[in-house]
Coordinates of C-alpha atoms and ligand atoms in Angstrom, one line a residue:
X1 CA 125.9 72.8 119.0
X2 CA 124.1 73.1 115.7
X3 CA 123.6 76.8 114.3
X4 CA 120.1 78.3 114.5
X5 CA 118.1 77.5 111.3
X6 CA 117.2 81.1 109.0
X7 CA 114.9 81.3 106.1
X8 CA 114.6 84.2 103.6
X9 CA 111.6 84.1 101.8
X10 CA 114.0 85.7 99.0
X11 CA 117.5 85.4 97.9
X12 CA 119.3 88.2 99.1
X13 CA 123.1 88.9 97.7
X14 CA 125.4 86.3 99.1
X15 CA 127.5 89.5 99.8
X16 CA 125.3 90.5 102.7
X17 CA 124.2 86.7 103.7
X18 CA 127.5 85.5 103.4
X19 CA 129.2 87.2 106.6
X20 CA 126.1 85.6 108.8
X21 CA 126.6 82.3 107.8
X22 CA 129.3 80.9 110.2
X23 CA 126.4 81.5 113.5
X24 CA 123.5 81.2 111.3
X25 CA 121.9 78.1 108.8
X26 CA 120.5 80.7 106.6
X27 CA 118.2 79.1 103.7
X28 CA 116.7 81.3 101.0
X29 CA 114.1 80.6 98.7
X30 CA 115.7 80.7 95.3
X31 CA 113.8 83.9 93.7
X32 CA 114.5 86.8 93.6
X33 CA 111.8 88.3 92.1
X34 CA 108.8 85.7 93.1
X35 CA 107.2 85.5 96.2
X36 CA 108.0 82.2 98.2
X37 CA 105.1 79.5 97.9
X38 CA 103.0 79.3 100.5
X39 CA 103.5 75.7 101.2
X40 CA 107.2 77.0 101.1
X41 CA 106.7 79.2 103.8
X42 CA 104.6 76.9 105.9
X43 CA 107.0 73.7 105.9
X44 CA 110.4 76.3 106.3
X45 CA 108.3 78.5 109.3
X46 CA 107.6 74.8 110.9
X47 CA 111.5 74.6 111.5
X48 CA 112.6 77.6 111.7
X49 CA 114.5 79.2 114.5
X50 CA 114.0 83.1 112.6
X51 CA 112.9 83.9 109.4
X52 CA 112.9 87.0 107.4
X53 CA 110.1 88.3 105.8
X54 CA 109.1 90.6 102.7
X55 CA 106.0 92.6 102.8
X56 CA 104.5 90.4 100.4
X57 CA 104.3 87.4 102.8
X58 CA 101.4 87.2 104.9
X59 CA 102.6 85.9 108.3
X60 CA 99.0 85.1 109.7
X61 CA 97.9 82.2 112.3
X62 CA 98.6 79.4 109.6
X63 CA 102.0 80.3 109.7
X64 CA 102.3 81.2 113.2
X65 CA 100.3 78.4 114.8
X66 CA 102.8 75.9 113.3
X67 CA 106.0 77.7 113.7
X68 CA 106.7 76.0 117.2
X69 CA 110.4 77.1 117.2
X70 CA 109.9 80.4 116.1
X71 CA 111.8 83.2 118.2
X72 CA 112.4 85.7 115.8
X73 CA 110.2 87.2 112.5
X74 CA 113.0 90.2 110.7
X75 CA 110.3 92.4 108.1
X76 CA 112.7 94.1 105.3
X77 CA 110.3 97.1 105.9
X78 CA 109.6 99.9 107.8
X79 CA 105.5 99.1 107.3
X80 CA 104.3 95.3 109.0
X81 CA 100.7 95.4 108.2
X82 CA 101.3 92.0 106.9
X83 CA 102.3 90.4 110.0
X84 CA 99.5 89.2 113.2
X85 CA 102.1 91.2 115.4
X86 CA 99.2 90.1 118.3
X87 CA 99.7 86.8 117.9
X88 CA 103.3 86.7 116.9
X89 CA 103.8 88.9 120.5
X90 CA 101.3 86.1 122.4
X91 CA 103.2 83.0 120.9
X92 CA 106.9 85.0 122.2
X93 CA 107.9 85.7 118.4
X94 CA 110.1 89.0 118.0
X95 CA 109.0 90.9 115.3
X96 CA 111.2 93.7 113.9
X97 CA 111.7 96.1 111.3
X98 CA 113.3 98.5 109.8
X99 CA 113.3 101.8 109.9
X100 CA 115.7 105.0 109.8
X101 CA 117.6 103.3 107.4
X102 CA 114.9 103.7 104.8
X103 CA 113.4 107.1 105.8
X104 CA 115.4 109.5 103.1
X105 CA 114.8 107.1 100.0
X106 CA 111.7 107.0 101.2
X107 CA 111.3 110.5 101.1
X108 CA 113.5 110.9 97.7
X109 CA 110.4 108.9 96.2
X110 CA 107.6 110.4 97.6
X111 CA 108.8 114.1 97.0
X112 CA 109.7 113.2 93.5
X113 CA 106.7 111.4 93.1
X114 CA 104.7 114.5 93.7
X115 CA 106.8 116.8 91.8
X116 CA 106.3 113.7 88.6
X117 CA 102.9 114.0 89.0
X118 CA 102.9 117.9 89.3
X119 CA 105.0 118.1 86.3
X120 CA 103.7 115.6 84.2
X121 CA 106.8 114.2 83.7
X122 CA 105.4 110.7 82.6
X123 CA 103.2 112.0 80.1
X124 CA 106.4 114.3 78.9
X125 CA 108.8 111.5 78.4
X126 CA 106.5 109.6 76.8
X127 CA 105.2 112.6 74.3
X128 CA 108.7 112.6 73.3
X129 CA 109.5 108.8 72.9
X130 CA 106.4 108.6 71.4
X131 CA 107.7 111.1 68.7
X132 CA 104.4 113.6 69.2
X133 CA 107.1 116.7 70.0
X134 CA 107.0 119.0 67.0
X135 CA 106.3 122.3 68.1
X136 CA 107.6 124.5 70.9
X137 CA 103.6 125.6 72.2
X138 CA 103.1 128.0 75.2
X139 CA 101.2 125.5 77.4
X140 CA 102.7 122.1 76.4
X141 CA 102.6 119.7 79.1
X142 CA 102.2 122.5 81.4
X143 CA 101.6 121.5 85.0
X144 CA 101.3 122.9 88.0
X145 CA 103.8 124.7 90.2
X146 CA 105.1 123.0 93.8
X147 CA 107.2 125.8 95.2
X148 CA 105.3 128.0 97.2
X149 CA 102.4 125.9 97.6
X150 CA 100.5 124.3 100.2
X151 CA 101.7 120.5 101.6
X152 CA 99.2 118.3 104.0
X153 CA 101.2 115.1 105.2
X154 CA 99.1 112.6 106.8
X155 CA 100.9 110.7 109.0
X156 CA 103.8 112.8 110.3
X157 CA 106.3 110.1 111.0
X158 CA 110.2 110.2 110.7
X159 CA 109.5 110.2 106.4
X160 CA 106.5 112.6 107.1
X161 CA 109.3 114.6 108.3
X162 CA 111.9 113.8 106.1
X163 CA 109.5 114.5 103.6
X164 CA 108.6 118.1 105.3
X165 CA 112.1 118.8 105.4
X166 CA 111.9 118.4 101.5
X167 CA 109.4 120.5 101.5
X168 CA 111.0 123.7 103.4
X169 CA 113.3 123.5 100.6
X170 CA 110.6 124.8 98.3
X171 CA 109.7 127.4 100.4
X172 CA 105.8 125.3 100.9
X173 CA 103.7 125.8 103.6
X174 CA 103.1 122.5 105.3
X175 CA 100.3 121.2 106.8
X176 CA 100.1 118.0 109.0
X177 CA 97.7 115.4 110.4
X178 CA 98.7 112.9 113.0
X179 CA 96.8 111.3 116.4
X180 CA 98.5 114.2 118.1
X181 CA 100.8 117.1 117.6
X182 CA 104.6 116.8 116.9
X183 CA 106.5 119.8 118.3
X184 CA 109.9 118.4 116.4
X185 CA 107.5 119.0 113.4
X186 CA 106.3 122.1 114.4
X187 CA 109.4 123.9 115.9
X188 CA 112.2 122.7 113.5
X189 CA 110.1 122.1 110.6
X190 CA 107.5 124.5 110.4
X191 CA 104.6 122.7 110.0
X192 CA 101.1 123.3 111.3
X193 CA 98.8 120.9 112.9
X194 CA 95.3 120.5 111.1
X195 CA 92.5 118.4 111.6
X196 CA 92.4 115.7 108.7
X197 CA 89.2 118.0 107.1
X198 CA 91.2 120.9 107.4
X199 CA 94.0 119.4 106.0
X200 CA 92.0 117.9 102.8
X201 CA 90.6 121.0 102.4
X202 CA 93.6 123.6 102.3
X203 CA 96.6 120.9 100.5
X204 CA 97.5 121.5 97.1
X205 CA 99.5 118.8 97.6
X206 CA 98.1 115.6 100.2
X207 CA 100.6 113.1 101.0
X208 CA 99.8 110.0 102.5
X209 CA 102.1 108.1 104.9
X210 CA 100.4 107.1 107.6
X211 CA 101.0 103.3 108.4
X212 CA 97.9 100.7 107.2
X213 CA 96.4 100.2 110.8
X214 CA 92.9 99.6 111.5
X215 CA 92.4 102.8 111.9
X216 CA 93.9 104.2 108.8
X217 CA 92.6 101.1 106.6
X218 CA 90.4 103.4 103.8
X219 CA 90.7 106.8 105.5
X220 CA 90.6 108.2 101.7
X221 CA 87.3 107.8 100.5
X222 CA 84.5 109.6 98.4
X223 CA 83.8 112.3 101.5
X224 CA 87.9 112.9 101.5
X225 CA 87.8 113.4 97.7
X226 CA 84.8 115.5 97.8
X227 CA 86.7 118.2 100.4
X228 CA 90.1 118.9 98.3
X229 CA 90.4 121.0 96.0
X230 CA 89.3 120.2 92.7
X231 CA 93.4 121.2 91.4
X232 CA 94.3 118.9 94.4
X233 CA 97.3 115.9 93.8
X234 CA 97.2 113.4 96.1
X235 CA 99.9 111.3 96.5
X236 CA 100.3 107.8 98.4
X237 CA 103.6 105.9 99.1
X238 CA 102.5 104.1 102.5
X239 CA 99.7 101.7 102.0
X240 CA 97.2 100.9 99.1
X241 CA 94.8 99.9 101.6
X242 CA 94.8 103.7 103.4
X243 CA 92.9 104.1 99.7
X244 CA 88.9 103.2 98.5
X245 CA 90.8 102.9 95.0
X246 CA 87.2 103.2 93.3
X247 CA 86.6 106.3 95.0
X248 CA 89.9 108.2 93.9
X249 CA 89.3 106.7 90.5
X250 CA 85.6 108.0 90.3
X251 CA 87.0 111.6 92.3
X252 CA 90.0 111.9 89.3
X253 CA 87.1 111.1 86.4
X254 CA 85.0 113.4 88.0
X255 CA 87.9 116.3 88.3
X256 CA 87.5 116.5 91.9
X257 CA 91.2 116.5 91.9
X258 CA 93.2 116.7 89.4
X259 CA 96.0 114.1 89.9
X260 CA 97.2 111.4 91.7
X261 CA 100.9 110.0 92.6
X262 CA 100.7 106.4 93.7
X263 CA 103.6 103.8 94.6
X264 CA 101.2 101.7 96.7
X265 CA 97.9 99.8 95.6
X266 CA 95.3 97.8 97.6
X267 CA 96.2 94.6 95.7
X268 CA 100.0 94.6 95.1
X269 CA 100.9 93.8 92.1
X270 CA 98.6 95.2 89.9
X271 CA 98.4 95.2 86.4
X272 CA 97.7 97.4 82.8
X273 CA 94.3 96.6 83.4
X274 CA 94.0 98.0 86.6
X275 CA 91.3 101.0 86.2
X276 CA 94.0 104.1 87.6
X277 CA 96.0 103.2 84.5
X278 CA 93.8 104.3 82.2
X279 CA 94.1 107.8 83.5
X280 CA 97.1 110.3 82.1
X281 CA 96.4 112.2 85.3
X282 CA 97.6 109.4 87.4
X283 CA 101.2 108.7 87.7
X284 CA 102.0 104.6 89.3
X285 CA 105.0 103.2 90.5
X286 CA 105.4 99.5 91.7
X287 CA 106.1 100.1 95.6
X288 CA 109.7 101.5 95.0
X289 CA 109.7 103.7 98.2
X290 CA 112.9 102.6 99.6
X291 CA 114.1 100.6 96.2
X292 CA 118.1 101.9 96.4
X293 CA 120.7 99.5 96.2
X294 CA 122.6 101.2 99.3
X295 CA 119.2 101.2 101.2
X296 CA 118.0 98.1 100.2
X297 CA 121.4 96.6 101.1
X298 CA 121.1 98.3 104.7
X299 CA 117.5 97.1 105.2
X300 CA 118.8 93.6 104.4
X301 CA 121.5 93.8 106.9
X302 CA 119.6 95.2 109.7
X303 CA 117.1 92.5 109.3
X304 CA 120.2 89.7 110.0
X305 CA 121.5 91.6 112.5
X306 CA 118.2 91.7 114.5
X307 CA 117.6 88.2 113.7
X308 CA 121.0 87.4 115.1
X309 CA 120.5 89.6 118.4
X310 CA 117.5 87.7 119.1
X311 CA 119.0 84.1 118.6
X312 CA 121.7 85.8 120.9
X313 CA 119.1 86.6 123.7
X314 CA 119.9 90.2 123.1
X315 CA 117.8 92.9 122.2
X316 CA 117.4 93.1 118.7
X317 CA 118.1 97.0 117.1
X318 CA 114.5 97.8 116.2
X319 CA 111.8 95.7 117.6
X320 CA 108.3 96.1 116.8
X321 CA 106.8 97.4 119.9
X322 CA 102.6 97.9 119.8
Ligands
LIG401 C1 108.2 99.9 103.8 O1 109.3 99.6 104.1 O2 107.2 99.6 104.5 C2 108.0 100.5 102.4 O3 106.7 100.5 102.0 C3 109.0 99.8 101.4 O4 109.2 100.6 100.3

């Protein structure tokens, strides 16, 4: 019997691949760093048994109307915003991703994201590459102090809490926003439930991580701005699109807050012309979140293994359930 045909819309190490190989017809596109053509996609969706997917690819009705073969659709992320999970559930598709294995890089990043932006540590490195360090001077590059301060996390998920857990280390007070209240947050991390306003309104630090749903698309806007504090960071390492990008810009010109951490933008990739460059105050990182060779290598991994559970008629590790 022939094996069941694979594409990657990347090439992944032949180390991982490699083992899957004797049950699977895995193709790759042959990038690493490049998105696959859309064309690509369309014609390798068309025969595909299972395909995995970055969350770069837009796996919409083009794709799925003419993927008559599909069974299986393995995101290498936690986040699948980019996938019609809808209409991949009404034509049979599995969809997974993966989680757990990403949540404490994740949460590496984001808490040292905020304490970068906090710190300055950008605009410090770069004052000394830049050779502009020649005097000792009391308030060089100072910033602003984390320990002890106040944390809101928006979207209190397993990295809202791994993030939280961070946070306890640095004796903050945490905050937290979800649909509903978390009493694993509440009793083993300490955090307290606030409405979103309340939330804004009392963080020294917001943290976005709330996945891009309908219902999260541009929750940060000119009003959200308007109620932080005016010493306020606010950092984002779920989705751009949680963002009005304009109105952070004009809230950061305006010194409605004073900083922003950011390792996720509405229109992935941006570049140096991108408006939030141009401020010191902001400090941008090119969706890195879970970017660790052990992580990445487990993400890649549990995306084969899923796809090969579902090939298998078995139930793949972490399926997409909404
Ligand atoms: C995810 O997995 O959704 C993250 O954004 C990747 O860093």
């Amino acid at each position: 019997m022939s094996k069941p045909y694979v594409f990657i819309t990347r090439t992944l190490p032949e180390t991982i691949v490699e083992p899957f190989r004797s049950s699977l017809d895995i193709h790759m596109w042959p990038k690493t760093e490049e998105p696959v053509e859309r064309s690509t996609l369309l014609a390798e969706a068309n025969k595909a048994n299972a395909i995995i997917t970055m969350l770069s690819d837009h796996i919409d009705e083009e794709v799925l109307e003419n993927a008559p073969r599909l069974q299986a659709i393995a995101n290498l992320a936690v986040g699948y915003d980019n996938i019609d999970i809808n209409l991949a559930h009404e034509h049979g598709i599995t969809v997974t991703n993966t989680p757990d294995v990403l949540t404490e890089t994740t949460a590496d990043l984001t808490f040292g994201l905020l304490m970068a932006t906090a710190r300055r540590l950008l605009e410090a490195s770069d004052y000394v590459r830049e050779d502009k360090w020649s005097n000792w001077a009391p308030l060089l590059l100072a910033g602003q102090d984390v320990h002890h301060k106040t944390i809101g996390i928006v979207g209190m998920g397993r990295i809202g809490k791994a993030v939280a857990h961070r946070a306890q280390g640095f004796h903050m007070n945490i905050l937290y926003h979800n649909r509903s209240h978390d009493e694993e947050a509440e009793q083993q991390l300490g955090a307290t439930y606030a409405s979103f306003d309340e939330l804004l309104e009392h963080s020294d630090f917001v943290v976005c991580l709330a996945p891009l749903t309908e219902q999260t698309k541009h929750m940060f806007h000119k009003a959200s701005f308007q109620r932080m504090k005016s010493s306020a960071i606010f950092v984002n390492a779920s989705r751009g699109a949680n963002v009005v990008e304009e109105d952070l810009y004009e809230a950061l010109v305006k010194g409605q807050i004073a900083g922003a951490g950011l390792d996720v933008f509405e229109e992935e990739p941006i570049h140096n012309d991108h408006p939030l460059l141009s401020l010191s105050q902001v400090v941008a990182l090119p969706h890195i979140g879970s970017a660790t060779i052990e992580t990445r290598q487990d993400m890649m991994k549990l995306c084969l293994e899923n796809i090969q559970l579902v090939l298998d008629n078995k139930q793949p590790k972490t399926k997409v359930t909404i």
